[in-house]
Coordinates of C-alpha atoms and ligand atoms in Angstrom, one line a residue:
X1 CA -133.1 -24.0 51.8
X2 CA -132.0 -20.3 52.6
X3 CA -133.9 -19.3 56.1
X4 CA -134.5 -16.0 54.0
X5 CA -136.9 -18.4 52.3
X6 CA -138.2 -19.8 55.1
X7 CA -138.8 -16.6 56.6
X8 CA -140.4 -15.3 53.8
X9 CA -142.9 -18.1 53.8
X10 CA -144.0 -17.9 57.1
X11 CA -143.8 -13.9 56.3
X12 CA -146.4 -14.4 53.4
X13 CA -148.7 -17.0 55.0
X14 CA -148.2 -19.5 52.5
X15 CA -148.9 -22.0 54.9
X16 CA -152.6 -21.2 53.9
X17 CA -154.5 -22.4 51.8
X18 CA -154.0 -22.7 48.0
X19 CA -156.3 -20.5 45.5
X20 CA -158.5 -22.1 43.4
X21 CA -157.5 -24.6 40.5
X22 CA -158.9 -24.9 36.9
X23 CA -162.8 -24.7 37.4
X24 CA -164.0 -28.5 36.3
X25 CA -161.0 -30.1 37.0
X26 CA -161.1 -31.8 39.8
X27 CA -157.8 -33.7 39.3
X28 CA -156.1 -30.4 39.6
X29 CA -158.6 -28.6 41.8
X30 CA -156.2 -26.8 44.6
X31 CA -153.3 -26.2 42.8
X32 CA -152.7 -22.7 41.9
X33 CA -152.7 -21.7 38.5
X34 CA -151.0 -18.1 37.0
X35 CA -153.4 -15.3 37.7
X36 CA -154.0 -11.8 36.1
X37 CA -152.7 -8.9 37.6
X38 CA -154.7 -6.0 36.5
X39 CA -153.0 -2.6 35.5
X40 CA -154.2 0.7 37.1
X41 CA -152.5 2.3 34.6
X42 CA -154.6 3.9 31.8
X43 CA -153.6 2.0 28.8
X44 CA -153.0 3.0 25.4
X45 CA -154.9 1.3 22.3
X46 CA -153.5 -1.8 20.1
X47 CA -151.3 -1.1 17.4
X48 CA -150.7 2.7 18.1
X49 CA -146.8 2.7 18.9
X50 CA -144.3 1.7 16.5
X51 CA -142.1 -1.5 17.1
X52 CA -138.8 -0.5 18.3
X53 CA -135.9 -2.9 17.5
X54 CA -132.8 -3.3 20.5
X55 CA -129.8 -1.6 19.5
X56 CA -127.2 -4.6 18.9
X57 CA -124.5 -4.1 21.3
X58 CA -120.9 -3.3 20.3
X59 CA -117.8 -5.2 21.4
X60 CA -115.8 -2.8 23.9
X61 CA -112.8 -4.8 22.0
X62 CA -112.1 -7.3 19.9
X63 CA -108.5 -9.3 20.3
X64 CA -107.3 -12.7 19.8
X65 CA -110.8 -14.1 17.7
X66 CA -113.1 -13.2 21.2
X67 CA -115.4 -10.4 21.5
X68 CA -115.5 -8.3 24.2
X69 CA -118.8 -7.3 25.7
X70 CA -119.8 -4.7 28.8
X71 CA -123.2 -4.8 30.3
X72 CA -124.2 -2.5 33.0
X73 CA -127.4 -3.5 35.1
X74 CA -128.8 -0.2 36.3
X75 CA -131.8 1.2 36.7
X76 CA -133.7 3.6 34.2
X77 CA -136.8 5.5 33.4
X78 CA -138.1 4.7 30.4
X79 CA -141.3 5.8 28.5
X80 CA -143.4 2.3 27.7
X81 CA -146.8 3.4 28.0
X82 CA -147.0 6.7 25.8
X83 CA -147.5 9.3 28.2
X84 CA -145.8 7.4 31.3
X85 CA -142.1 7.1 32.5
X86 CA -142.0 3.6 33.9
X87 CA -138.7 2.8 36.4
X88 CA -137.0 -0.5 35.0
X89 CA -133.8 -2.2 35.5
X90 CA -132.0 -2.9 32.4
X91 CA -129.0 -4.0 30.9
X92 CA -127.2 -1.0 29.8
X93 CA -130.6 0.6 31.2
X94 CA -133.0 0.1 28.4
X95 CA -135.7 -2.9 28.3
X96 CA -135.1 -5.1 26.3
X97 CA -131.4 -5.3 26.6
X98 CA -129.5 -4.6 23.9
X99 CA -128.9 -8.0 21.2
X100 CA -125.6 -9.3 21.3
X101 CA -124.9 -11.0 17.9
X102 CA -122.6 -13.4 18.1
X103 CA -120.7 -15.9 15.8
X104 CA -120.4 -19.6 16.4
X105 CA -117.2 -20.8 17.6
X106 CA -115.9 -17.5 18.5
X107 CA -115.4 -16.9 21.9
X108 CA -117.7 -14.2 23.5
X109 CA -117.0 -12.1 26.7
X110 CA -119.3 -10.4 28.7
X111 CA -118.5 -8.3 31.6
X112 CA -121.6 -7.9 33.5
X113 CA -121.8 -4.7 36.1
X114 CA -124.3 -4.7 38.4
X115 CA -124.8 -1.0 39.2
X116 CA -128.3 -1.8 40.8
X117 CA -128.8 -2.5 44.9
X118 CA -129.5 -6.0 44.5
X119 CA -127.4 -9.0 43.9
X120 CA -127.7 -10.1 40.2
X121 CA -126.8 -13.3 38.1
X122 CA -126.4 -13.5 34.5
X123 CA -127.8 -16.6 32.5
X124 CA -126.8 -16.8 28.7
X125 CA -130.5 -19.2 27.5
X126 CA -129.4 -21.4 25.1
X127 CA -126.0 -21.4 25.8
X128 CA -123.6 -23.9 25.9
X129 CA -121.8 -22.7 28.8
X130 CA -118.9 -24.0 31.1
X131 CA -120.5 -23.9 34.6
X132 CA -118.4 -20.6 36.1
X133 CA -120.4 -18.9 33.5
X134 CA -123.7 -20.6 33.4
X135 CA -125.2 -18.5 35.8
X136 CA -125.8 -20.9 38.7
X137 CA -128.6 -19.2 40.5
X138 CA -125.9 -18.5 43.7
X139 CA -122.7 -17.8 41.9
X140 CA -124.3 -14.2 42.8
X141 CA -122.7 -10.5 41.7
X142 CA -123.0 -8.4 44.3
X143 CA -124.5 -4.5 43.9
X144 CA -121.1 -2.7 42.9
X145 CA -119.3 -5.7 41.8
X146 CA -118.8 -6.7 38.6
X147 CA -118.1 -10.5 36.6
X148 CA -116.7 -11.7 33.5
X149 CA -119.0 -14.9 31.8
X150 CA -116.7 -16.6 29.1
X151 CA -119.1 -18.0 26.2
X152 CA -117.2 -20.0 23.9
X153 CA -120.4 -20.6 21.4
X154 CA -119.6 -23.9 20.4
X155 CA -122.6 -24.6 19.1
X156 CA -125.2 -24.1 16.3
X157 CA -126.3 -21.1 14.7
X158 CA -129.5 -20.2 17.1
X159 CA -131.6 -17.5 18.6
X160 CA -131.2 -16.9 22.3
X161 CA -131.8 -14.8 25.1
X162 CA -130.1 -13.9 28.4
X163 CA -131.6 -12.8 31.0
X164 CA -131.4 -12.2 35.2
X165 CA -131.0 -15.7 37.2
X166 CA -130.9 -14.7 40.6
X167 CA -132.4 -17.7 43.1
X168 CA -135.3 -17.2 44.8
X169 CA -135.8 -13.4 42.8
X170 CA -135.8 -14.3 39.0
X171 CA -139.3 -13.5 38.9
X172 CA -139.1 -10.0 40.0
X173 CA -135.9 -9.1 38.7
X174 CA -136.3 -10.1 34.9
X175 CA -140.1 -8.8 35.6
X176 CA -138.2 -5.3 36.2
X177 CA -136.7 -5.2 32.8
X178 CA -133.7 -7.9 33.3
X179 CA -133.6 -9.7 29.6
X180 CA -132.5 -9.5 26.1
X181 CA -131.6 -11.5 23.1
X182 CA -128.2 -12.9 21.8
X183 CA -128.3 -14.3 18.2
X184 CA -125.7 -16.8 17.2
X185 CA -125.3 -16.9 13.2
X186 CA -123.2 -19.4 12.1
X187 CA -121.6 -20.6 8.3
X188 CA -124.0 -22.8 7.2
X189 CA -127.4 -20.5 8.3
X190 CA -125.3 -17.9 6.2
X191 CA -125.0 -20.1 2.8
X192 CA -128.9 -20.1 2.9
X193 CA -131.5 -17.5 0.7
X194 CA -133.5 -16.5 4.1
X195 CA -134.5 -13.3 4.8
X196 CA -131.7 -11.0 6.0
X197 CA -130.8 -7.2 7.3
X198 CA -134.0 -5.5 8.6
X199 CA -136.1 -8.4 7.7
X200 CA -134.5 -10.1 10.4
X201 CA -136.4 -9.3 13.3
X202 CA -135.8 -10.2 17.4
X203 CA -139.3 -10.3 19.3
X204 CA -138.9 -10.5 22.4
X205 CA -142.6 -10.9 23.6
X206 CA -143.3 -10.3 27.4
X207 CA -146.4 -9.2 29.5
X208 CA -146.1 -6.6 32.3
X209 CA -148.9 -4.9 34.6
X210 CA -148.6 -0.9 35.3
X211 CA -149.6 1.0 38.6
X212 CA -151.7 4.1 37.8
X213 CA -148.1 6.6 37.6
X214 CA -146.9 3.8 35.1
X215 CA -144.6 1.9 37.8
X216 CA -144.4 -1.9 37.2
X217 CA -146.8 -3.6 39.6
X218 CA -145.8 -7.0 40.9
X219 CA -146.8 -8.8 43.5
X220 CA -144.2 -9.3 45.6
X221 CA -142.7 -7.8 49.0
X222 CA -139.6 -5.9 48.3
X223 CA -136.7 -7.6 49.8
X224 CA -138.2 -10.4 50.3
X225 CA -138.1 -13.9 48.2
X226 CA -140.8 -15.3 46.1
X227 CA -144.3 -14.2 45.6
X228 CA -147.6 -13.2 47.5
X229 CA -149.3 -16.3 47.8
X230 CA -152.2 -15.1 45.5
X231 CA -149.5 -15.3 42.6
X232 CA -147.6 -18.7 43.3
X233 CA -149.3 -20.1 39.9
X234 CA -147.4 -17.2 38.2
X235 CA -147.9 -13.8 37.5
X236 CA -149.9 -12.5 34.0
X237 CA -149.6 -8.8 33.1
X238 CA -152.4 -7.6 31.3
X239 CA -150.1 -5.6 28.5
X240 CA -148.5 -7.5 26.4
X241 CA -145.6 -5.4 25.0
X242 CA -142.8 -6.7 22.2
X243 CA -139.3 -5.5 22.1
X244 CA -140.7 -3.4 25.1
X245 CA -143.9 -1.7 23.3
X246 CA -147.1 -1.9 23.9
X247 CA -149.7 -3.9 21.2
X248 CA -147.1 -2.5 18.7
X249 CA -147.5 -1.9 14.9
X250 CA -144.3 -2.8 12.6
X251 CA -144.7 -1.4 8.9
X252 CA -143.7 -3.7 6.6
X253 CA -143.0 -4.5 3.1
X254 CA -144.6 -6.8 0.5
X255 CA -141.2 -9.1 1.1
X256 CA -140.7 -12.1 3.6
X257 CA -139.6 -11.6 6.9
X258 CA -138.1 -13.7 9.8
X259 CA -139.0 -13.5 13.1
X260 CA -137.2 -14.2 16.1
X261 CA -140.3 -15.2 18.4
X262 CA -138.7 -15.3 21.9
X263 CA -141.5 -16.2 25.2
X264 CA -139.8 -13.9 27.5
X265 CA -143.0 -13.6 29.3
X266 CA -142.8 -14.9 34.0
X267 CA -145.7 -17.6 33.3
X268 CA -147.8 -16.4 30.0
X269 CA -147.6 -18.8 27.3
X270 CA -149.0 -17.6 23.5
X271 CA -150.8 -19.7 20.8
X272 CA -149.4 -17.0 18.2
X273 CA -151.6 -16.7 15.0
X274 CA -151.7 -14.4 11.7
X275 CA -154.4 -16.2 10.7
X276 CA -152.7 -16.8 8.0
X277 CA -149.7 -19.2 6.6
X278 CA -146.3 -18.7 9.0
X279 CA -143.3 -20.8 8.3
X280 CA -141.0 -22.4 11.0
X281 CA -137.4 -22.8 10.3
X282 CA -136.4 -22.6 13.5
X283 CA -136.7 -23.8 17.4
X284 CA -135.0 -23.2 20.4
X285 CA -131.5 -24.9 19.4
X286 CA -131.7 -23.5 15.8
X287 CA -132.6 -24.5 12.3
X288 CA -134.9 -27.2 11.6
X289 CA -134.0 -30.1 9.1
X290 CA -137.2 -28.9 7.0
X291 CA -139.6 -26.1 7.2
X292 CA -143.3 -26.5 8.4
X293 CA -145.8 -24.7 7.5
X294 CA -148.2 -23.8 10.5
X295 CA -150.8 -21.9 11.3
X296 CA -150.7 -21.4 14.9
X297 CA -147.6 -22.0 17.4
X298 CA -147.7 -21.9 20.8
X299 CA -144.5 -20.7 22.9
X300 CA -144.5 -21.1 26.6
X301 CA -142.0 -19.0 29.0
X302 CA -138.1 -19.5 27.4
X303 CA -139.3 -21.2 24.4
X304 CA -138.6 -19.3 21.0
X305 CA -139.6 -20.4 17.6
X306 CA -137.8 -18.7 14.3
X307 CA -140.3 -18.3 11.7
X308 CA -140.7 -16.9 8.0
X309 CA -143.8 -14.9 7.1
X310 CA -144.4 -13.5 3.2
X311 CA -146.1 -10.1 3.2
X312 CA -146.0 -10.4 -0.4
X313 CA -149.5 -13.1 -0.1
X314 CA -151.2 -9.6 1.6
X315 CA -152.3 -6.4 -0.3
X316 CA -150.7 -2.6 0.0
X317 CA -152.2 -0.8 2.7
X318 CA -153.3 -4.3 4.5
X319 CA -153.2 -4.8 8.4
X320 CA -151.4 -8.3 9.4
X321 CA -152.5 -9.1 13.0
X322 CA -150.4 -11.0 14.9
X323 CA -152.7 -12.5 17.9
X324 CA -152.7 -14.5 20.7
X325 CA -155.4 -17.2 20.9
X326 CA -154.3 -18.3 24.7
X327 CA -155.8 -15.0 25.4
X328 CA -158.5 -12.8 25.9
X329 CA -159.2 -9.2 25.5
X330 CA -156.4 -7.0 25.1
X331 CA -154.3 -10.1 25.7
X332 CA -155.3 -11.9 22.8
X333 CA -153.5 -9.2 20.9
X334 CA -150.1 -8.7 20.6
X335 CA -148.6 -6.7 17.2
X336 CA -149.7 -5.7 14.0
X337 CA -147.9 -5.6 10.4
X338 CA -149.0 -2.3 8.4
X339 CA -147.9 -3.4 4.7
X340 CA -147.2 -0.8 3.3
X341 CA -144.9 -0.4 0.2
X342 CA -143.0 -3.0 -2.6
X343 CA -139.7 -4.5 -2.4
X344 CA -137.6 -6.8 -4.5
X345 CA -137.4 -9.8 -2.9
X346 CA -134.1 -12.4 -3.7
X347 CA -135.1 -14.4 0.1
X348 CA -136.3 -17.5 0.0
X349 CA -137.0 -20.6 2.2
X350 CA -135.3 -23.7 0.6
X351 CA -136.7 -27.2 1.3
X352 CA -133.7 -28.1 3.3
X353 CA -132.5 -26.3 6.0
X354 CA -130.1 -28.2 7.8
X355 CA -129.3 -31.5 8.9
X356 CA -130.3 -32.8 12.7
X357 CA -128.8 -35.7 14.3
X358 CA -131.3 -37.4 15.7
X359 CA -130.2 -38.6 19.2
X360 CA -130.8 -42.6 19.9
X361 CA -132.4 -43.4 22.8
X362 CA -131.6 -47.0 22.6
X363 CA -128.0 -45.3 23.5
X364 CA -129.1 -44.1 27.0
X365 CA -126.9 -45.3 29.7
X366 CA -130.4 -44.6 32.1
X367 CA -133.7 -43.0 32.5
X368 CA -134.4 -40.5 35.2
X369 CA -137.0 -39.6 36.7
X370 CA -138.6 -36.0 37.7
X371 CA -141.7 -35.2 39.1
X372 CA -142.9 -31.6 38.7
X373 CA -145.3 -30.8 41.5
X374 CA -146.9 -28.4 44.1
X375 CA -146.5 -29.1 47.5
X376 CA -145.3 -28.5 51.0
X377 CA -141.8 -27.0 52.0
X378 CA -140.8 -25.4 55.0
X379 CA -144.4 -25.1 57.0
X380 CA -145.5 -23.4 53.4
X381 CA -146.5 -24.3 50.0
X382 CA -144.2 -24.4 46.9
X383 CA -142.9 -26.1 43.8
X384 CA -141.1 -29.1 44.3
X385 CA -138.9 -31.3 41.9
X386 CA -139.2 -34.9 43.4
X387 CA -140.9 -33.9 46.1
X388 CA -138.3 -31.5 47.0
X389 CA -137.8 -27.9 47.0
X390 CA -134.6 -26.8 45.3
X391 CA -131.2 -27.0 47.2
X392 CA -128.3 -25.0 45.4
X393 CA -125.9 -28.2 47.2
X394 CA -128.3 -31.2 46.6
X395 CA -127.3 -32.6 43.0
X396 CA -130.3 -34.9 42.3
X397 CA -128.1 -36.4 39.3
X398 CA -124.7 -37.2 38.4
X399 CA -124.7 -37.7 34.4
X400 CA -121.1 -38.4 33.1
X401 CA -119.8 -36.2 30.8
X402 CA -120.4 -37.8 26.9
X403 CA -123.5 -39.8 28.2
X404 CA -126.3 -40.0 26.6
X405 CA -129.6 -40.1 29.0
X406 CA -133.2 -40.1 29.1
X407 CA -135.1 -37.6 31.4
X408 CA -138.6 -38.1 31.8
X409 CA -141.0 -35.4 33.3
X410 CA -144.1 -35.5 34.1
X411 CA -146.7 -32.6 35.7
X412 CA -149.1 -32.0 37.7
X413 CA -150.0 -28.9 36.2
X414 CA -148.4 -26.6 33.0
X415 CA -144.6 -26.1 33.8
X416 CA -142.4 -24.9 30.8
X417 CA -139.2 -27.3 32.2
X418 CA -135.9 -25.4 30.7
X419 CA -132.3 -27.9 30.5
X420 CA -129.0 -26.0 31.1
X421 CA -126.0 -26.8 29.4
X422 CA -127.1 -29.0 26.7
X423 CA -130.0 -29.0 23.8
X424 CA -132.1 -32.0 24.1
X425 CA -135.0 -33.7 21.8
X426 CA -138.2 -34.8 22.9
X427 CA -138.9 -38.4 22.4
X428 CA -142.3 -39.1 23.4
X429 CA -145.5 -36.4 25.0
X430 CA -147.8 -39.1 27.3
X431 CA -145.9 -42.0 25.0
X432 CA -146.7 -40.8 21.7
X433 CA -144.0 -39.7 19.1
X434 CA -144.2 -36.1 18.0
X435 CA -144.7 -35.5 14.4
X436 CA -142.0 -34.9 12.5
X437 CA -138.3 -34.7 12.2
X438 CA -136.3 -34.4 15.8
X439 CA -135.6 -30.7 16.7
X440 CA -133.5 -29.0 19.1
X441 CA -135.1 -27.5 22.2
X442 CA -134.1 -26.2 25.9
X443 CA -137.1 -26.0 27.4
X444 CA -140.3 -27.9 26.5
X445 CA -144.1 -27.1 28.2
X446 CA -145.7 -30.5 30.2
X447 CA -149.3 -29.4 30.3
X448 CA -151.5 -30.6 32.9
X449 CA -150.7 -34.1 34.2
X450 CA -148.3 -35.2 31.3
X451 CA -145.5 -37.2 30.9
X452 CA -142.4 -36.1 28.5
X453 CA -139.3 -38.0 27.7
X454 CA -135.8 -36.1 26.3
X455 CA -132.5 -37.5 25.4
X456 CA -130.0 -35.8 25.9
X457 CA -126.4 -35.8 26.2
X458 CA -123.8 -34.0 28.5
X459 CA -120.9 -32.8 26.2
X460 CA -117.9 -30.4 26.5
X461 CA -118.3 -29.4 30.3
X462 CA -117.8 -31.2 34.0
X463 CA -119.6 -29.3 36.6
X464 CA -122.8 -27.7 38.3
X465 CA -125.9 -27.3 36.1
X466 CA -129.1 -27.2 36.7
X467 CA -132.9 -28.2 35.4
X468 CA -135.9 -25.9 36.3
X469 CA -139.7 -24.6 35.5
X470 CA -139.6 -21.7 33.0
X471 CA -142.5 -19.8 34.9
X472 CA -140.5 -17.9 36.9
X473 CA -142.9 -17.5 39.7
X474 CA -142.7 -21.4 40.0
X475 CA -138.5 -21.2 39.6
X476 CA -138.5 -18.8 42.7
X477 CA -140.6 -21.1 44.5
X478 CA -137.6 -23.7 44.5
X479 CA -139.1 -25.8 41.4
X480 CA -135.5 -26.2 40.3
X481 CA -132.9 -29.2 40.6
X482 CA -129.0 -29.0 40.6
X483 CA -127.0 -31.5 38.5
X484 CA -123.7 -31.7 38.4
X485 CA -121.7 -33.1 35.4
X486 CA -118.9 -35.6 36.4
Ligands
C2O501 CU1 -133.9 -19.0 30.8 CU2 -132.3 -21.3 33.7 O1 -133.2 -20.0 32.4
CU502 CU1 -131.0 -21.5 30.4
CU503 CU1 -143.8 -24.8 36.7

């Protein structure tokens, strides 16, 4: 480990004591568990500020079938609570970033400059990336400096997001604004009646806490790794804002509409609800074989979930809330639809979507274990992975490229664990089957002391890779393990 870590820890005390588990839980009592950090900022009420949408970003160029993409970290005062200027660090300054829609197959370039006094790494979620452009949480760009990531998008038609990777300060930095979303469309999503144009919507759903002039509050030491103490279980905001807005309202119309649902929330995870009928047609690695019909869906940190919802079953003049039923309070809310006119409608949802390989365990040249768990490192407390905190030069597996393996997890308590490089399925939660057809994910939630197995398999790329907890206050705190690809 870094000594800037070490230092840190003795720095923050978090040699102490660890803050109160879930009351009645016994099991888990001691382990710390993501806390609410309460704004000072006076907040504005639910459903008063329209959605805003991310400006797609343009190519710079476009030669020889690749895309050519600049994004410039800086920082940038923005207006998210009406009234305030909050500072934020943003791709190309605004929060979100802009969306990068890409195509399948064709190559993608992105030329990230990091015009802001920190160091920076860029981390395509999703992606199928060759290792130089991964991201690896040291392969850092320095303030001034720029770096080109190469994303050749072999790979499905999906919704992703990139967003900041920097080890030991992911928390803070995508906190500060550092994320947006990249959509890959693809031939065969393109041959299908769904919903298109403006009724194809990114939502990138994240909670943030304000200090009283509107500043982002979070509880950490500047220049320093990590978190306070206090905040180790992760940090909640007590706004939850979408596409950057707070409890916004989208007018709609009486057609269907997809919906991009992206978790871009530090530790927060959503059980989103209209109350109503939503249809899934999508999960984090793209179309399902079939849609599902649900009525709640619950996204923890990186997960996304693509689904369809038909304003035409509400009335004109109708409010459509979109809640949260993880949460309470104002954080049980999160964006309301205002229907309010007709429109022809040619979208559909067909039966079948796509087709989804299912990946044969009985194929798995091993099983590996990881154990996701608090504990001690360094004198201090933090998030280990087999009993150990990360090490950016320890490779705790050696898949071989074209294998097919099985990974099984299991948790102390809730961690979100996020795969680089490859899409996986998830073969058994505590050794039951999930329902239904195999999907693609990246990043599935353990909750408290489960077990979870995924196959995978390692295609296209030899190198460095690695495995981590989604809630980023538990990523800073070293719950991560390197792989390497040989
Ligand atoms: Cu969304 Cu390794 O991260
Ligand atoms: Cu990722
Ligand atoms: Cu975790």
């Amino acid at each position: 480990m870094t000594p800037t870590r070490r230092d840190a820890l003795r720095l923050l005390g978090l040699g102490a004591v660890a803050v109160a588990g879930a009351p009645g839980c016994s099991l888990l009592a001691g382990t710390p568990q993501p806390q609410l950090l309460a704004s000072k900022a006076p907040l504005p009420k639910p459903f008063t500020v329209p959605l805003p949408v991310p400006e797609v970003a343009k190519p710079v160029r476009s030669v020889g079938g690749a895309d050519f993409y600049e994004l410039t970290e800086r920082a940038a005062e923005v207006e998210l609570l009406p009234g305030l200027r909050t500072g934020v660090w943003g791709y190309g300054g605004t929060f979100p970033g802009p969306t990068i829609e890409a195509r399948s197959g064709r190559r993608t370039v992105v030329k990230l400059v990091n015009q802001l006094g920190e160091p920076t790494v860029l981390h395509l979620h999703g992606g199928h990336n060759p290792p130089e452009s991964d991201g690896f949480p040291t392969d850092l760009v320095a303030p001034g400096a720029s770096r080109e990531y190469v994303f050749p998008l072999e790979q499905r038609a999906a919704t992703l997001w990139y967003h900041d990777h920097r080890m030991d300060y992911t928390g803070p930095q995508v906190w500060r604004g550092l994320a947006g979303m990249f959509l890959v469309r693809d031939a065969e999503e393109e041959t299908l009646p769904l919903p298109a144009g403006e009724r194809d919507l990114p939502l990138l759903i994240c909670d943030r806490s304000f200090a009283a002039d509107g500043t982002m509050l979070y509880p950490g030491l500047a220049g320093r790794p990590g978190v306070l103490e206090a905040y180790m279980g992760g940090v909640l905001g007590d706004v939850i804002l979408v596409n950057g807005a707070p409890w916004p309202e989208l007018r709609v119309s009486r057609a269907r509409y997809r919906l991009r649902l992206c978790n871009a929330s530090n530790a927060r995870a959503y059980e989103l609800s209209t109350g109503g009928a939503m249809i899934q047609i999508g999960s984090d690695g793209g179309l399902l074989a079939r849609p599902r019909t649900v009525r709640q869906l619950r996204l923890a940190p990186g997960e996304r979930a693509d689904v369809v919802i038909d304003f035409s079953a509400y009335k004109l003049g109708q409010h459509v809330e979109l809640r949260n039923l993880a949460g309470e309070g104002a954080q049980g809310k999160v964006l309301r639809f205002a229907v309010d006119r007709d429109e022809t409608d040619e979208s559909s949802v067909p039966a079948r979507l796509s087709t989804v390989e299912a990946l044969d365990p009985a194929k798995a040249t091993v099983t590996r274990d990881f154990e996701l768990s608090s504990g001690s490192m360094h004198g201090g407390t933090g998030w280990l992975i087999n009993g150990k905190p990360f090490d950016p030069k320890r490779m705790e597996a050696r898949p071989k490229l074209g294998d097919i393996e099985v990974w099984r997890l299991t948790s102390d308590v809730a961690h979100p664990v996020h795969l680089h490089l490859d899409a996986f399925q998830v073969l058994t939660v505590n050794g039951e089957r999930p329902q239904g057809p195999p999907e693609w994910k990246d990043t599935v939630e353990l909750r408290d002391a489960q077990t979870v197995e995924i196959v995978t398999r390692f295609t296209d790329y030899r190198g460095r890779y690695v495995l981590h907890c989604h809630n980023l206050e538990h990523e800073d705190m070293a719950m991560m393990a390197a792989f390497e690809v040989v």
